XYZ file of C-alpha atoms in Angstrom:
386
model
C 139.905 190.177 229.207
C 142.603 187.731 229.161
C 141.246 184.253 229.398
C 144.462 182.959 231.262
C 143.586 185.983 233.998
C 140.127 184.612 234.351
C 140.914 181.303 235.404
C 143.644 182.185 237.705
C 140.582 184.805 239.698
C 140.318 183.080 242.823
C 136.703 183.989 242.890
C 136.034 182.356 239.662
C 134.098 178.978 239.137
C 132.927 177.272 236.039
C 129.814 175.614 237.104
C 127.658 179.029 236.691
C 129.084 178.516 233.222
C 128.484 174.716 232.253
C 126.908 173.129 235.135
C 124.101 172.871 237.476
C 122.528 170.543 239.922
C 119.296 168.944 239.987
C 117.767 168.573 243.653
C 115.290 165.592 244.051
C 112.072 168.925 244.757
C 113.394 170.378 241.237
C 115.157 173.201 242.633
C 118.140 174.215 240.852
C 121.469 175.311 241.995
C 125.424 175.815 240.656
C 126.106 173.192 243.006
C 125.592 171.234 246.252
C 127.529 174.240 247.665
C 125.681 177.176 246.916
C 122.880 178.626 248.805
C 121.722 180.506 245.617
C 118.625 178.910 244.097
C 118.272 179.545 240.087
C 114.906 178.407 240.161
C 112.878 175.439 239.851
C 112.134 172.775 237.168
C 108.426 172.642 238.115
C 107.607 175.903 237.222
C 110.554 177.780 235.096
C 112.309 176.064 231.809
C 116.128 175.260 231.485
C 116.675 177.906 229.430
C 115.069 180.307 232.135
C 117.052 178.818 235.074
C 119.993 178.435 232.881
C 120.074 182.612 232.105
C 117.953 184.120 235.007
C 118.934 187.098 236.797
C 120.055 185.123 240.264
C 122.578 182.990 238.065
C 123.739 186.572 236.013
C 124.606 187.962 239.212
C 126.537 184.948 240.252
C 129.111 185.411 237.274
C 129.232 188.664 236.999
C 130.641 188.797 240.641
C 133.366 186.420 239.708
C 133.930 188.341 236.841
C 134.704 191.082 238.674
C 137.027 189.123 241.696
C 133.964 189.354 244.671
C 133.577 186.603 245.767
C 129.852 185.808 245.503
C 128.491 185.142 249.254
C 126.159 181.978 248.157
C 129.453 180.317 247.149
C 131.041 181.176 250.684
C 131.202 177.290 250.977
C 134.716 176.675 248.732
C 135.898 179.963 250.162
C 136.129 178.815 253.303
C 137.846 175.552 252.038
C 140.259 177.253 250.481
C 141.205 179.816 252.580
C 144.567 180.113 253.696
C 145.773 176.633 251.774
C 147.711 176.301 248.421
C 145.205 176.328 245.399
C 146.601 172.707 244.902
C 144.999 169.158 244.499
C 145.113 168.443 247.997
C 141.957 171.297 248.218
C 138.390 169.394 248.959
C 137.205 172.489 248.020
C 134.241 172.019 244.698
C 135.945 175.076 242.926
C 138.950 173.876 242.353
C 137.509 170.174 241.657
C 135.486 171.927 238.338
C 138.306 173.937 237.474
C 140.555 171.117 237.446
C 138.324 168.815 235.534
C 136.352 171.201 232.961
C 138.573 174.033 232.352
C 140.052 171.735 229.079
C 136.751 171.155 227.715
C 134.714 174.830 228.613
C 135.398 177.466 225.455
C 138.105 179.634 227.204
C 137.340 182.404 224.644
C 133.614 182.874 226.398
C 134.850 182.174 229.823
C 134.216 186.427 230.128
C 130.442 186.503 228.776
C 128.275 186.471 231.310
C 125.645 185.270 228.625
C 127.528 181.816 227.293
C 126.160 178.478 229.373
C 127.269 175.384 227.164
C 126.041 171.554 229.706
C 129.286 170.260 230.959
C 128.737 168.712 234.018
C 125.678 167.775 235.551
C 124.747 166.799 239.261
C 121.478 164.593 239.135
C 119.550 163.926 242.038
C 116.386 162.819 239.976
C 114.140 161.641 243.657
C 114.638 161.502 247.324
C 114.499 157.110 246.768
C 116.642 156.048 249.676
C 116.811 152.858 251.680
C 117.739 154.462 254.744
C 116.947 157.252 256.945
C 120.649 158.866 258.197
C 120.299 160.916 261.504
C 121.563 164.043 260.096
C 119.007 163.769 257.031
C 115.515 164.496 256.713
C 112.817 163.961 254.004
C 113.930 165.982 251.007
C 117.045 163.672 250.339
C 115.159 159.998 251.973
C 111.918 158.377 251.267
C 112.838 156.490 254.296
C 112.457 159.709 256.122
C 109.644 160.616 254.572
C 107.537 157.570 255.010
C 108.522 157.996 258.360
C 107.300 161.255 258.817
C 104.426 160.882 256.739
C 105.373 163.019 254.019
C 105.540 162.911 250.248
C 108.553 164.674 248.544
C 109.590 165.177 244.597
C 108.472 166.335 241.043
C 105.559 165.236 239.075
C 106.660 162.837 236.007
C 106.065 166.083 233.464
C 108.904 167.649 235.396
C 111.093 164.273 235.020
C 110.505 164.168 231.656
C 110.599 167.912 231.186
C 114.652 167.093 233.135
C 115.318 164.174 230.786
C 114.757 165.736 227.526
C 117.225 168.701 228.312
C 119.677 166.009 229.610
C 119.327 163.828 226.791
C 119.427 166.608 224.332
C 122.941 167.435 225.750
C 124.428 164.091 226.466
C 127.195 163.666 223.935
C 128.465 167.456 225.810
C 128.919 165.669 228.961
C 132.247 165.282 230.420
C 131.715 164.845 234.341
C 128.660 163.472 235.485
C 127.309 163.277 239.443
C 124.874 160.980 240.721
C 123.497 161.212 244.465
C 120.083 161.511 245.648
C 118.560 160.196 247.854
C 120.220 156.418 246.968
C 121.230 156.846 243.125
C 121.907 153.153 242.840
C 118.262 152.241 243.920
C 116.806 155.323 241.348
C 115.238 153.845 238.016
C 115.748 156.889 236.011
C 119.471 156.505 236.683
C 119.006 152.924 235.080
C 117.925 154.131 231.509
C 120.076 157.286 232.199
C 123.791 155.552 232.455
C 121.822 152.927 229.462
C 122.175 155.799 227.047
C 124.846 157.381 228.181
C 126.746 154.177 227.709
C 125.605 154.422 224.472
C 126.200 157.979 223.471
C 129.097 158.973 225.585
C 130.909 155.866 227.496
C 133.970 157.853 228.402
C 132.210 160.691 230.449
C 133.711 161.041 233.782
C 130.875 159.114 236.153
C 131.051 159.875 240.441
C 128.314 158.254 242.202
C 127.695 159.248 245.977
C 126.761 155.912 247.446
C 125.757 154.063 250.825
C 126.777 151.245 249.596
C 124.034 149.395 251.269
C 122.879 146.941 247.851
C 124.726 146.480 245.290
C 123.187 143.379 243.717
C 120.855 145.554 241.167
C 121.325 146.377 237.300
C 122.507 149.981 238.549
C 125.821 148.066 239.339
C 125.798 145.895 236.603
C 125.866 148.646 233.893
C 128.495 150.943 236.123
C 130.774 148.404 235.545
C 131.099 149.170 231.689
C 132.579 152.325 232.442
C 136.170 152.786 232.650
C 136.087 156.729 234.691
C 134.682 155.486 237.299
C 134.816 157.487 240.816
C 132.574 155.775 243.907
C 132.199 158.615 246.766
C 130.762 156.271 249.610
C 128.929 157.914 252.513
C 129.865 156.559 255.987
C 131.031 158.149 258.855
C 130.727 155.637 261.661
C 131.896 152.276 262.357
C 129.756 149.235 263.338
C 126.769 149.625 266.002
C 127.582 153.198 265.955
C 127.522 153.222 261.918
C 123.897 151.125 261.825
C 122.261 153.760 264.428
C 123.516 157.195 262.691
C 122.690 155.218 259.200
C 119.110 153.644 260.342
C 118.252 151.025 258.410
C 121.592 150.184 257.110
C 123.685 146.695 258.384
C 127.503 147.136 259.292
C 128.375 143.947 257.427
C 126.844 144.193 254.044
C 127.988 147.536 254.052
C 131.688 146.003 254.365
C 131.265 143.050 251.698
C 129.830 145.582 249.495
C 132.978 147.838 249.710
C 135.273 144.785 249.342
C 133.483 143.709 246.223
C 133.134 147.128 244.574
C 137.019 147.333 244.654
C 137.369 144.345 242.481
C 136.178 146.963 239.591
C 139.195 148.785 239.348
C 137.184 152.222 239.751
C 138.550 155.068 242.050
C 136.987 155.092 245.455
C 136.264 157.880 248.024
C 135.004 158.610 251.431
C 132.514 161.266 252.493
C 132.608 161.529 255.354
C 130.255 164.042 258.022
C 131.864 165.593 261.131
C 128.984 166.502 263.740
C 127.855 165.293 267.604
C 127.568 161.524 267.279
C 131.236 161.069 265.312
C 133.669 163.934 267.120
C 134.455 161.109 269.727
C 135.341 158.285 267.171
C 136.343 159.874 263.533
C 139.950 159.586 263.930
C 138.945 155.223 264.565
C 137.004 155.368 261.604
C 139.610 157.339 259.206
C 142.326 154.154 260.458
C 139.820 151.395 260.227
C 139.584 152.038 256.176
C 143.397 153.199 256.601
C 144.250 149.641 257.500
C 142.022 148.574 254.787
C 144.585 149.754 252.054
C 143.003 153.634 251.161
C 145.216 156.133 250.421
C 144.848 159.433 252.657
C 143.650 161.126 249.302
C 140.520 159.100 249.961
C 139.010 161.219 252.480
C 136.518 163.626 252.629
C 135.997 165.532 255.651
C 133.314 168.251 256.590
C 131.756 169.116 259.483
C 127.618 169.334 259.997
C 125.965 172.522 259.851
C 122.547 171.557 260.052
C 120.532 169.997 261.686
C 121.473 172.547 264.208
C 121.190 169.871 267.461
C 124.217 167.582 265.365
C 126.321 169.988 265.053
C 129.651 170.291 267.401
C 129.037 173.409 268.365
C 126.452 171.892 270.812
C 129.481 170.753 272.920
C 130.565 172.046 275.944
C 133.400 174.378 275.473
C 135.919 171.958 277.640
C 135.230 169.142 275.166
C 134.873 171.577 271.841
C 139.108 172.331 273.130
C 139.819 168.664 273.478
C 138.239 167.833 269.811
C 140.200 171.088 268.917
C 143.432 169.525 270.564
C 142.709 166.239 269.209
C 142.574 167.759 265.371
C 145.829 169.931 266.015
C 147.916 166.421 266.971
C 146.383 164.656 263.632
C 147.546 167.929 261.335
C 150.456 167.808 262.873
C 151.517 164.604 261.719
C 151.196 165.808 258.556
C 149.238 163.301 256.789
C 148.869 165.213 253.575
C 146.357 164.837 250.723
C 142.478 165.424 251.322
C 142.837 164.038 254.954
C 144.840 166.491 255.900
C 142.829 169.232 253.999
C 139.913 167.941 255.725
C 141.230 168.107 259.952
C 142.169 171.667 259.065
C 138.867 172.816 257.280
C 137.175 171.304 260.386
C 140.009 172.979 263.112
C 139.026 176.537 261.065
C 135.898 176.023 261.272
C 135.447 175.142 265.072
C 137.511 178.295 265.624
C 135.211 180.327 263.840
C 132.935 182.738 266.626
C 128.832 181.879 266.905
C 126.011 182.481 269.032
C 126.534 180.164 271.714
C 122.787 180.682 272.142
C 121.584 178.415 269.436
C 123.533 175.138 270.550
C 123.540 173.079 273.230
C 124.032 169.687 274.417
C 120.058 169.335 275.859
C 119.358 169.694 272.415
C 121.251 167.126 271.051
C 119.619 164.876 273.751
C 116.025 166.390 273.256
C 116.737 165.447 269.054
C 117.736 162.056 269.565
C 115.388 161.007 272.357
C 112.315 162.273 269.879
C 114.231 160.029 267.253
C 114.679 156.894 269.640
C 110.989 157.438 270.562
C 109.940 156.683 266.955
C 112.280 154.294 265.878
C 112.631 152.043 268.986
C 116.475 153.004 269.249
C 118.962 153.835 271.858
C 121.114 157.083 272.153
C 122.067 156.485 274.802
C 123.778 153.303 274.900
C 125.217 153.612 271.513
C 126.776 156.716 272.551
C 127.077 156.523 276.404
C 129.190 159.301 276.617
C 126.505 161.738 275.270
C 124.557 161.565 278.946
C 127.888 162.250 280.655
C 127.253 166.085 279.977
C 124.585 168.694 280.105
């Protein structure tokens, strides 16, 4: 098979290849995209993850142009655009970034994994408890739920000595968690790969809620530097949807972290308690100086009660409407990428069954109840419809 062919399939990805991520329970994925589990680093080696049969499958459908249905996720982000850099979709991100450094001559054996990129998400450590999360990805959420989440330190070390082993074959590296800045095996993690392989491609998905820890202090000795910051909301609205966080830290840690000359990126959620205010947010860091390629837009599938599709039709059209005039200004880059992912996507048919707007109500009244907020008047216009 022509190697050139392969990479032009549009149902082709490299991860299955020379990547993998690491979820903070163990489980093991291609990426934070698919839906297909390789297995777990509890109970099944690298090696067995790595080469079992779920993974097989997974390249042998690209192989043969079908479109695997567990990476449905990039599909959808790439349907009906340009395969260009102004797609958010992960595909293309890999292709783009590892395709120079993956053997092109075993790109066709289904059998040939060499570690190229790996997505770490060693715990669930977080300093906050974000409304749309839940206890596998926050501790915060977890205490507050009075649950216990993550791997026993076998498995961590069982994690690290495959890592290690492969370190000088890194070329992209993603931390997230859970808070990666706050995560101690991230310390002695970026320590040696400082050491071993300082000009690795580093993107760390931050809140940006502390930054005055050693995590930031060794970051700062790497020159490929990409900081994906999670926010979504601004002000009141941003410290109730991000409980625990503070508005103003969270703004004179963003102005100091682009002193460091590193690239910087939004990620930002679309879902109920955002579909009134995104556009403000997207112009507040606009005005700031970021460049439309800095955004990151996708809308919230689950928890089911945050999602838009709880709205009432009349207002699902006006977000709809509201989207259409934003595309049509034709801001370009990932913004634009993003309003039309999310327009697509609120177009799409569902069971009209499984949303409504009692239930956003019902989920953030339960949440209000335990964490002595207020809904309602941080988002009055929630209790103007049923």
């Amino acid at each position: 098979m022509d190697k050139t062919k392969i990479l032009k399939n549009k149902s082709y990805c490299l991860l299955p290849w020379s990547g993998f991520i690491v979820e903070p329970n163990g489980t093991v994925k291609n990426c934070i995209q698919s839906t297909n589990k390789l297995g777990n680093v509890e109970s099944d080696t690298m090696e067995e993850i790595i080469h079992s049969k779920n993974n097989l499958e997974v390249k042998q459908k690209m192989l043969d142009d079908a479109k695997p249905a567990s990476c449905e996720g990039c599909y959808f982000q790439e349907k009906n655009r340009s395969v260009n850099f102004e797609n958010i979709s992960s595909r293309i991100y890999y292709m783009k970034n590892l395709a120079k450094h993956v053997d092109l001559d075993r790109v066709f054996d289904k059998d040939y994994f060499k570690l190229k990129h790996i997505d770490l998400r060693w715990s669930n450590k977080c300093n906050q408890a974000c409304v749309y999360c839940g206890p596998q990805a926050s501790s915060k959420w977890a205490q507050e739920l009075g649950q216990k989440v993550g791997v026993t330190s076998a498995t961590t070390k069982k994690l690290k000595d495959y890592v290690y082993g492969n370190i000088k074959n890194l070329q992209n590296v993603y931390l997230a968690g859970g808070e990666p800045t706050l995560m101690k095996e991230n310390q002695e993690f970026l320590q040696l790969l400082l050491k071993e392989n300082p000009e690795v491609q580093l993107r760390i998905n931050t809140n940006l809620s502390s930054i005055d820890n050693p995590f930031f202090d060794l970051v700062r000795k790497f020159r490929n530097v990409h900081w994906t910051i999670s926010v979504e909301n601004l002000q009141q609205e941003y410290e109730y949807v991000r409980f625990h966080g503070n508005w103003e830290t969270f703004i004179n840690n963003l102005e100091q972290v682009r002193t460091y000359d590193h690239k910087i990126g939004f990620n930002m959620l679309f879902f109920m308690l955002n579909y009134h205010s995104i556009f403000d947010t997207v112009a507040y860091f606009q005005k700031m100086g970021f460049h439309n390629q800095n955004f990151v837009i996708g809308p919230i599938e689950d928890p089911l009660p945050l999602n838009v599709r709880c709205l009432p039709k009349s207002l699902q059209h006006h977000v709809m409407d509201q989207l259409q005039d934003e595309i049509q200004k034709s801001p370009g880059f990932l913004l634009q990428n993003s309003y039309e992912n999310i327009f697509k996507y609120m177009q799409q048919d569902y069971d009209q069954s499984l949303y409504s707007m009692a239930d956003t109500q019902n989920f953030l009244s339960t949440l209000d109840m335990r964490r002595k907020t207020s809904y309602e008047s941080t988002f009055p216009h929630l209790c103007a419809h049923d």
